Coordinates of C-alpha atoms and ligand atoms in Angstrom, one line a residue:
M1 CA 78.4 82.0 78.6
F2 CA 80.7 84.9 79.1
E3 CA 83.0 84.7 82.1
Q4 CA 85.2 87.3 83.7
D5 CA 88.9 86.9 82.9
A6 CA 90.7 85.5 86.0
L7 CA 92.7 88.2 87.8
A8 CA 96.4 87.5 87.3
Y9 CA 97.2 89.1 90.7
G10 CA 95.6 89.3 94.2
F11 CA 93.2 92.0 95.2
D12 CA 95.9 93.6 97.4
A13 CA 98.6 93.3 94.8
L14 CA 98.3 96.8 93.4
E15 CA 98.6 98.6 96.7
P16 CA 99.2 101.4 97.4
Y17 CA 98.1 102.7 94.0
I18 CA 94.8 100.8 93.7
D19 CA 93.5 99.7 97.1
T20 CA 92.3 96.3 98.2
L21 CA 88.7 97.2 99.0
T22 CA 88.3 98.9 95.6
M23 CA 89.7 95.9 93.8
E24 CA 87.4 93.5 95.7
T25 CA 84.4 95.6 95.0
H26 CA 85.2 96.5 91.5
Y27 CA 86.1 93.0 90.3
G28 CA 84.0 91.0 92.7
K29 CA 80.8 93.1 92.5
H30 CA 80.7 95.6 89.6
H31 CA 82.4 93.5 86.9
K32 CA 80.6 90.4 88.1
T33 CA 77.2 92.2 87.8
Y34 CA 78.0 93.5 84.3
T35 CA 78.9 89.9 83.3
T36 CA 75.7 88.4 84.8
N37 CA 73.5 91.0 83.1
F38 CA 75.4 90.7 79.8
N39 CA 74.8 87.0 79.7
A40 CA 71.0 87.6 80.4
A41 CA 70.8 90.2 77.6
V42 CA 72.7 87.9 75.1
E43 CA 70.2 85.1 75.8
K44 CA 67.3 87.5 75.5
A45 CA 68.6 88.8 72.1
G46 CA 69.4 85.3 70.9
L47 CA 73.0 86.2 70.3
E48 CA 74.6 83.1 71.9
G49 CA 77.7 82.0 70.0
K50 CA 78.7 85.6 69.0
T51 CA 81.9 87.1 70.4
V52 CA 81.6 90.2 72.6
E53 CA 83.4 92.2 69.9
E54 CA 80.8 91.0 67.3
I55 CA 78.0 92.0 69.6
L56 CA 79.4 95.5 70.5
G57 CA 80.2 96.1 66.8
S58 CA 76.7 95.4 65.6
L59 CA 74.4 96.9 68.3
D60 CA 72.4 98.7 65.5
E61 CA 71.1 95.3 64.4
V62 CA 69.2 94.8 67.7
S63 CA 65.8 96.4 67.2
D64 CA 64.4 96.3 70.7
T65 CA 65.7 99.4 72.5
A66 CA 65.8 98.0 76.0
T67 CA 67.7 94.9 74.9
R68 CA 70.1 97.0 72.8
N69 CA 70.8 99.2 75.7
A70 CA 71.3 96.2 78.0
L71 CA 73.9 94.8 75.5
R72 CA 75.6 98.1 75.1
N73 CA 75.9 98.9 78.8
N74 CA 76.6 95.4 80.2
G75 CA 78.5 94.1 77.1
G76 CA 80.7 97.2 77.4
G77 CA 81.0 96.7 81.2
F78 CA 82.1 93.1 80.6
Y79 CA 84.6 93.8 77.9
N80 CA 86.0 97.1 79.3
H81 CA 86.8 95.6 82.7
N82 CA 88.5 92.5 81.2
L83 CA 90.7 95.0 79.4
Y84 CA 91.3 97.2 82.4
F85 CA 92.1 94.5 84.9
G86 CA 94.2 92.7 82.3
I87 CA 96.6 95.6 81.6
M88 CA 97.4 96.4 85.3
S89 CA 100.2 94.5 87.1
P90 CA 102.0 94.6 90.4
E91 CA 105.3 94.3 88.4
P92 CA 104.5 96.4 85.3
A93 CA 106.7 97.0 82.3
E94 CA 107.1 100.8 82.9
T95 CA 107.7 101.8 79.3
P96 CA 106.5 100.6 75.9
T97 CA 108.9 98.7 73.7
G98 CA 109.1 97.4 70.1
A99 CA 106.4 98.1 67.6
L100 CA 104.1 99.8 70.1
A101 CA 106.8 102.2 71.2
E102 CA 107.5 103.0 67.5
A103 CA 103.8 103.6 66.9
I104 CA 103.5 105.9 70.0
E105 CA 106.5 107.9 68.8
R106 CA 105.0 108.2 65.3
D107 CA 101.5 109.1 66.4
F108 CA 102.0 111.1 69.6
G109 CA 105.7 112.1 69.6
G110 CA 106.5 109.8 72.6
V111 CA 105.0 108.1 75.6
D112 CA 105.1 111.2 77.8
A113 CA 103.0 113.1 75.3
L114 CA 100.6 110.2 75.1
K115 CA 100.2 110.0 78.8
E116 CA 99.5 113.7 79.0
Q117 CA 96.7 113.3 76.4
L118 CA 95.2 110.2 78.0
T119 CA 95.3 112.0 81.4
A120 CA 93.5 115.0 80.0
L121 CA 90.9 112.8 78.4
A122 CA 90.4 110.8 81.6
V123 CA 90.2 113.8 83.9
G124 CA 88.1 115.7 81.3
Q125 CA 85.5 113.0 80.8
F126 CA 82.3 114.5 82.4
G127 CA 80.7 112.0 84.8
S128 CA 81.3 108.3 84.4
G129 CA 83.2 106.9 81.5
W130 CA 86.5 105.8 80.1
A131 CA 89.7 107.1 78.4
W132 CA 91.0 104.9 75.6
L133 CA 94.0 104.3 73.5
S134 CA 92.9 102.4 70.3
T135 CA 94.1 101.4 66.9
D136 CA 92.0 102.6 64.0
A137 CA 91.3 100.7 60.8
D138 CA 94.6 101.9 59.3
G139 CA 96.7 100.8 62.4
K140 CA 97.1 104.4 63.6
L141 CA 96.9 105.0 67.4
V142 CA 94.1 107.3 68.6
A143 CA 93.3 108.6 72.1
T144 CA 89.6 109.2 72.9
N145 CA 87.1 109.2 75.8
S146 CA 83.6 108.0 76.1
A147 CA 80.6 108.1 78.5
N148 CA 79.2 105.2 80.6
Q149 CA 80.4 101.8 79.4
D150 CA 80.5 102.8 75.7
N151 CA 83.4 101.0 73.8
P152 CA 85.2 102.3 70.7
I153 CA 84.3 99.0 68.9
S154 CA 80.7 100.2 68.8
L155 CA 81.7 103.2 66.6
G156 CA 81.9 100.6 63.8
E157 CA 85.0 102.2 62.3
G158 CA 87.4 99.3 62.8
T159 CA 88.6 100.7 66.0
T160 CA 90.1 98.4 68.7
P161 CA 90.9 99.6 72.2
I162 CA 94.3 98.4 73.6
L163 CA 94.3 100.5 76.8
G164 CA 91.4 101.7 78.9
I165 CA 91.2 103.9 82.0
D166 CA 88.1 103.4 84.0
V167 CA 87.1 106.8 85.4
W168 CA 83.8 105.8 87.1
E169 CA 83.9 106.9 90.7
H170 CA 83.6 103.2 91.8
A171 CA 87.2 102.8 90.3
Y172 CA 88.8 105.2 92.7
Y173 CA 86.5 107.0 95.2
L174 CA 87.2 104.8 98.2
K175 CA 90.9 105.8 98.1
H176 CA 91.2 108.9 96.0
K177 CA 87.9 110.5 96.9
N178 CA 87.1 113.3 94.5
V179 CA 90.7 113.7 93.2
R180 CA 90.5 111.9 89.9
P181 CA 93.9 113.2 88.7
D182 CA 95.6 111.4 91.5
Y183 CA 93.9 108.2 90.6
V184 CA 94.9 108.5 87.0
A185 CA 98.5 109.2 88.0
D186 CA 98.4 106.1 90.2
F187 CA 96.8 104.0 87.4
F188 CA 99.9 104.7 85.3
K189 CA 102.1 103.4 88.1
V190 CA 100.5 99.9 87.7
L191 CA 99.9 100.0 83.9
D192 CA 101.9 97.1 82.3
W193 CA 103.0 98.4 78.9
D194 CA 103.9 94.8 77.9
K195 CA 100.2 93.9 78.1
V196 CA 99.2 96.9 76.0
A197 CA 101.9 95.8 73.5
E198 CA 100.4 92.3 73.3
R199 CA 97.0 93.9 72.5
Y200 CA 98.5 96.2 70.0
E201 CA 100.2 93.3 68.2
A202 CA 97.0 91.3 68.2
A203 CA 95.0 94.2 66.8
T204 CA 97.4 95.1 64.0
Q205 CA 98.7 91.7 62.9
Ligands
LIG301 MN1 84.5 100.1 86.6

């Protein structure tokens, strides 16, 4: 059974950047539903015992189209939101340090340039989706975006996401309405770079 990671902060802790009602709905309804539906799809596909990374990385092996789509959408929804809620904090480390900071400097020329690229990818994603910072198979950092709940792991290229920005309207519409750029700017105010660094170190060790 897959379970949502526990939130390390209260629903109101990210105010005023991410509002309480959005957090309650996003974590308590959307993420919960993805998790429930993912567990049902895993059971249907007979994939109990596999990790979510293994499942998302081998969707091609599921022959039934409806089951494969259920795993892709709900497995993505399960994984992506654990990542998203896990890298935000009411007391965030405001800048990257250590090996992550060096890699950002090497691959993007600095954190400001990286944030610019991620913002453009988040704002430019047509419809629902995500912007990502990932490590590729060679340990290089790459910034991408994707539709729906698709996760970079499913590309099958050894890519591991370490930062994800949810740009589905359910992530921001109650507070930011149609102004996605304001939401993305507010997301960066609660992004904890220490959490991203932990994921970078785990992905590249
Ligand atoms: Mn969401």
